[in-house]
C-alpha atoms as an extended CHARMM CRD file, in Angstrom:
* protein
*
       118  EXT
         1         1  UNK       CA              0.1120000000       -0.1410000000       -0.1730000000  PROA      1               0.0000000000
         2         2  UNK       CA              1.8170000000        3.1920000000       -1.3780000000  PROA      2               0.0000000000
         3         3  UNK       CA              1.2590000000        6.0540000000        1.3590000000  PROA      3               0.0000000000
         4         4  UNK       CA              2.5130000000        9.6160000000        1.4920000000  PROA      4               0.0000000000
         5         5  UNK       CA              2.4600000000       11.1090000000        4.7430000000  PROA      5               0.0000000000
         6         6  UNK       CA              3.1940000000       15.2620000000        5.2520000000  PROA      6               0.0000000000
         7         7  UNK       CA              3.9150000000       16.9880000000        7.9590000000  PROA      7               0.0000000000
         8         8  UNK       CA              5.3930000000       20.1990000000        9.0920000000  PROA      8               0.0000000000
         9         9  UNK       CA              2.1670000000       22.4020000000        8.4240000000  PROA      9               0.0000000000
        10        10  UNK       CA              1.7290000000       25.4330000000       10.7740000000  PROA      10              0.0000000000
        11        11  UNK       CA              0.6180000000       28.7750000000       11.8530000000  PROA      11              0.0000000000
        12        12  UNK       CA              3.2250000000       31.7800000000       10.9170000000  PROA      12              0.0000000000
        13        13  UNK       CA              3.9000000000       34.8400000000       11.0750000000  PROA      13              0.0000000000
        14        14  UNK       CA              4.5470000000       36.7210000000        7.5460000000  PROA      14              0.0000000000
        15        15  UNK       CA              8.5170000000       37.0440000000        7.0480000000  PROA      15              0.0000000000
        16        16  UNK       CA              8.3910000000       33.4530000000        9.0190000000  PROA      16              0.0000000000
        17        17  UNK       CA             10.2830000000       30.1310000000        7.4300000000  PROA      17              0.0000000000
        18        18  UNK       CA              8.6760000000       26.4090000000        7.8670000000  PROA      18              0.0000000000
        19        19  UNK       CA              9.8040000000       22.8600000000        6.5390000000  PROA      19              0.0000000000
        20        20  UNK       CA              7.3520000000       20.6720000000        5.1860000000  PROA      20              0.0000000000
        21        21  UNK       CA              8.3410000000       16.7190000000        5.4520000000  PROA      21              0.0000000000
        22        22  UNK       CA              6.2460000000       14.0540000000        3.2160000000  PROA      22              0.0000000000
        23        23  UNK       CA              7.4440000000       10.0870000000        4.2190000000  PROA      23              0.0000000000
        24        24  UNK       CA              6.9190000000        8.0990000000        1.4120000000  PROA      24              0.0000000000
        25        25  UNK       CA              5.9900000000        4.2790000000        2.1560000000  PROA      25              0.0000000000
        26        26  UNK       CA              5.2270000000        1.1170000000       -0.4370000000  PROA      26              0.0000000000
        27        27  UNK       CA              6.6500000000        2.7760000000       -3.4210000000  PROA      27              0.0000000000
        28        28  UNK       CA             10.6010000000        2.6950000000       -4.7180000000  PROA      28              0.0000000000
        29        29  UNK       CA             11.3210000000        5.7380000000       -3.6110000000  PROA      29              0.0000000000
        30        30  UNK       CA             14.6100000000        6.3520000000       -6.4450000000  PROA      30              0.0000000000
        31        31  UNK       CA             12.1140000000        5.3010000000       -9.1410000000  PROA      31              0.0000000000
        32        32  UNK       CA              9.7330000000        8.4810000000       -8.7780000000  PROA      32              0.0000000000
        33        33  UNK       CA              9.6690000000       12.3680000000       -9.5710000000  PROA      33              0.0000000000
        34        34  UNK       CA              8.3900000000       14.1510000000       -6.0800000000  PROA      34              0.0000000000
        35        35  UNK       CA              6.5810000000       17.1620000000       -5.7300000000  PROA      35              0.0000000000
        36        36  UNK       CA              5.0810000000       19.6540000000       -3.8840000000  PROA      36              0.0000000000
        37        37  UNK       CA              1.1640000000       21.2620000000       -4.8360000000  PROA      37              0.0000000000
        38        38  UNK       CA             -0.7640000000       24.1280000000       -2.8800000000  PROA      38              0.0000000000
        39        39  UNK       CA             -4.2220000000       24.7130000000       -3.0280000000  PROA      39              0.0000000000
        40        40  UNK       CA             -6.2730000000       27.8680000000       -1.3730000000  PROA      40              0.0000000000
        41        41  UNK       CA             -9.5630000000       28.2200000000       -1.0020000000  PROA      41              0.0000000000
        42        42  UNK       CA            -11.8630000000       29.0310000000       -3.8560000000  PROA      42              0.0000000000
        43        43  UNK       CA             -8.2630000000       27.9880000000       -6.3100000000  PROA      43              0.0000000000
        44        44  UNK       CA             -6.8470000000       25.3360000000       -8.4800000000  PROA      44              0.0000000000
        45        45  UNK       CA             -4.2460000000       23.2990000000       -7.1220000000  PROA      45              0.0000000000
        46        46  UNK       CA             -1.1090000000       24.2010000000       -8.1490000000  PROA      46              0.0000000000
        47        47  UNK       CA              2.6130000000       22.8690000000       -9.3490000000  PROA      47              0.0000000000
        48        48  UNK       CA              5.2000000000       24.8240000000       -6.6130000000  PROA      48              0.0000000000
        49        49  UNK       CA              8.7750000000       22.7280000000       -6.7490000000  PROA      49              0.0000000000
        50        50  UNK       CA              9.5970000000       19.2960000000       -8.4580000000  PROA      50              0.0000000000
        51        51  UNK       CA             12.3830000000       17.1650000000       -7.9820000000  PROA      51              0.0000000000
        52        52  UNK       CA             13.4640000000       14.5330000000      -10.4560000000  PROA      52              0.0000000000
        53        53  UNK       CA             14.2450000000       11.0340000000       -9.7350000000  PROA      53              0.0000000000
        54        54  UNK       CA             17.7830000000       12.3090000000      -10.7290000000  PROA      54              0.0000000000
        55        55  UNK       CA             17.7840000000       15.6260000000       -8.2850000000  PROA      55              0.0000000000
        56        56  UNK       CA             16.8210000000       17.9720000000      -11.0000000000  PROA      56              0.0000000000
        57        57  UNK       CA             14.4340000000       20.3140000000       -9.0900000000  PROA      57              0.0000000000
        58        58  UNK       CA             12.0450000000       23.0590000000      -11.0790000000  PROA      58              0.0000000000
        59        59  UNK       CA              9.7310000000       25.7520000000       -9.1910000000  PROA      59              0.0000000000
        60        60  UNK       CA              6.7970000000       28.1390000000      -10.1930000000  PROA      60              0.0000000000
        61        61  UNK       CA              7.4000000000       31.6570000000      -10.5580000000  PROA      61              0.0000000000
        62        62  UNK       CA              5.7430000000       31.8970000000       -7.2560000000  PROA      62              0.0000000000
        63        63  UNK       CA              8.2270000000       30.6680000000       -5.2380000000  PROA      63              0.0000000000
        64        64  UNK       CA             11.1190000000       30.5840000000       -6.6220000000  PROA      64              0.0000000000
        65        65  UNK       CA             13.9680000000       31.9420000000       -4.5950000000  PROA      65              0.0000000000
        66        66  UNK       CA             12.3950000000       31.3810000000       -1.5860000000  PROA      66              0.0000000000
        67        67  UNK       CA             11.1120000000       27.6050000000       -1.4950000000  PROA      67              0.0000000000
        68        68  UNK       CA             13.7850000000       24.5590000000       -2.0000000000  PROA      68              0.0000000000
        69        69  UNK       CA             12.8870000000       21.3260000000       -2.3510000000  PROA      69              0.0000000000
        70        70  UNK       CA             15.3980000000       18.3000000000       -1.7350000000  PROA      70              0.0000000000
        71        71  UNK       CA             14.9280000000       14.4810000000       -1.3550000000  PROA      71              0.0000000000
        72        72  UNK       CA             16.7540000000       12.0290000000        1.3240000000  PROA      72              0.0000000000
        73        73  UNK       CA             16.6760000000        8.7160000000       -0.3930000000  PROA      73              0.0000000000
        74        74  UNK       CA             17.8260000000        6.9720000000        2.8320000000  PROA      74              0.0000000000
        75        75  UNK       CA             14.4170000000        8.0960000000        4.3970000000  PROA      75              0.0000000000
        76        76  UNK       CA             12.5280000000        7.7330000000        1.3010000000  PROA      76              0.0000000000
        77        77  UNK       CA             11.6520000000       11.5000000000        2.2490000000  PROA      77              0.0000000000
        78        78  UNK       CA             11.2420000000       15.1470000000        0.4240000000  PROA      78              0.0000000000
        79        79  UNK       CA             10.7890000000       18.2490000000        2.1000000000  PROA      79              0.0000000000
        80        80  UNK       CA             10.0130000000       21.5960000000        1.4160000000  PROA      80              0.0000000000
        81        81  UNK       CA             11.9830000000       24.7450000000        3.1760000000  PROA      81              0.0000000000
        82        82  UNK       CA              9.9040000000       27.7310000000        2.9690000000  PROA      82              0.0000000000
        83        83  UNK       CA             11.1220000000       30.8470000000        3.8510000000  PROA      83              0.0000000000
        84        84  UNK       CA             10.1890000000       34.3190000000        4.1050000000  PROA      84              0.0000000000
        85        85  UNK       CA              6.4770000000       33.6370000000        3.1670000000  PROA      85              0.0000000000
        86        86  UNK       CA              3.3570000000       35.5490000000        2.7160000000  PROA      86              0.0000000000
        87        87  UNK       CA             -0.2180000000       36.0530000000        3.7290000000  PROA      87              0.0000000000
        88        88  UNK       CA             -0.8430000000       34.4800000000       -0.3100000000  PROA      88              0.0000000000
        89        89  UNK       CA              0.9220000000       31.3900000000        0.4940000000  PROA      89              0.0000000000
        90        90  UNK       CA             -1.8030000000       29.9210000000        2.8220000000  PROA      90              0.0000000000
        91        91  UNK       CA             -3.4070000000       26.2870000000        1.6300000000  PROA      91              0.0000000000
        92        92  UNK       CA             -3.4430000000       22.9960000000        2.1500000000  PROA      92              0.0000000000
        93        93  UNK       CA              0.4870000000       21.7570000000        0.7360000000  PROA      93              0.0000000000
        94        94  UNK       CA              0.2790000000       18.3890000000       -0.7830000000  PROA      94              0.0000000000
        95        95  UNK       CA              2.9560000000       15.5220000000       -1.9150000000  PROA      95              0.0000000000
        96        96  UNK       CA              2.9100000000       14.4100000000       -5.1270000000  PROA      96              0.0000000000
        97        97  UNK       CA              5.2120000000       10.9700000000       -6.4440000000  PROA      97              0.0000000000
        98        98  UNK       CA              5.1630000000       10.2240000000       -9.5500000000  PROA      98              0.0000000000
        99        99  UNK       CA              6.7330000000        7.3280000000      -11.1390000000  PROA      99              0.0000000000
       100       100  UNK       CA              9.5840000000        8.2070000000      -13.6780000000  PROA      100             0.0000000000
       101       101  UNK       CA              8.8370000000        5.2830000000      -15.9320000000  PROA      101             0.0000000000
       102       102  UNK       CA              4.9740000000        4.5580000000      -16.1130000000  PROA      102             0.0000000000
       103       103  UNK       CA              2.7240000000        7.8440000000      -16.3080000000  PROA      103             0.0000000000
       104       104  UNK       CA             -0.1360000000        6.2440000000      -14.6100000000  PROA      104             0.0000000000
       105       105  UNK       CA              1.6980000000        5.6420000000      -11.6040000000  PROA      105             0.0000000000
       106       106  UNK       CA              1.1980000000        8.4780000000       -9.3380000000  PROA      106             0.0000000000
       107       107  UNK       CA              0.3850000000        9.1170000000       -5.7770000000  PROA      107             0.0000000000
       108       108  UNK       CA             -0.9150000000       11.9200000000       -3.4650000000  PROA      108             0.0000000000
       109       109  UNK       CA             -0.8190000000       12.5520000000       -0.0610000000  PROA      109             0.0000000000
       110       110  UNK       CA             -3.4850000000       14.0000000000        2.2500000000  PROA      110             0.0000000000
       111       111  UNK       CA             -2.1320000000       17.2750000000        3.0720000000  PROA      111             0.0000000000
       112       112  UNK       CA             -0.9730000000       19.3010000000        5.3990000000  PROA      112             0.0000000000
       113       113  UNK       CA             -2.0340000000       23.2930000000        6.0020000000  PROA      113             0.0000000000
       114       114  UNK       CA              0.1370000000       26.0890000000        6.4830000000  PROA      114             0.0000000000
       115       115  UNK       CA             -1.1700000000       29.6630000000        7.6050000000  PROA      115             0.0000000000
       116       116  UNK       CA              0.5630000000       32.6930000000        6.9120000000  PROA      116             0.0000000000
       117       117  UNK       CA             -1.2230000000       35.5240000000        9.3470000000  PROA      117             0.0000000000
       118       118  UNK       CA             -0.2990000000       37.6330000000       11.6680000000  PROA      118             0.0000000000
């Protein structure tokens, strides 16, 4: 059974930082591209950052320079370090795993809430 379990969401003040974690189980972690998405109320889910199975990273313009994605194969985990947080970063953040070989194998976590407010 595949599980992606996010953690680290919290209430933080503008300008603050948070680190989200996603622990994966039930997949061969090295064979998956990992990504972080978010969805704010009334908005579509958006892709924020992707790290390929080989470690190549890509970022949405909205978070480039503020967010950093990283993966730890020893822990089957992916992280999102978020700095200089803004109120518009408030959303539910989701972890995503997409197979590098099979396009129909894609999994989602349950989400973790990030709220940026003073």
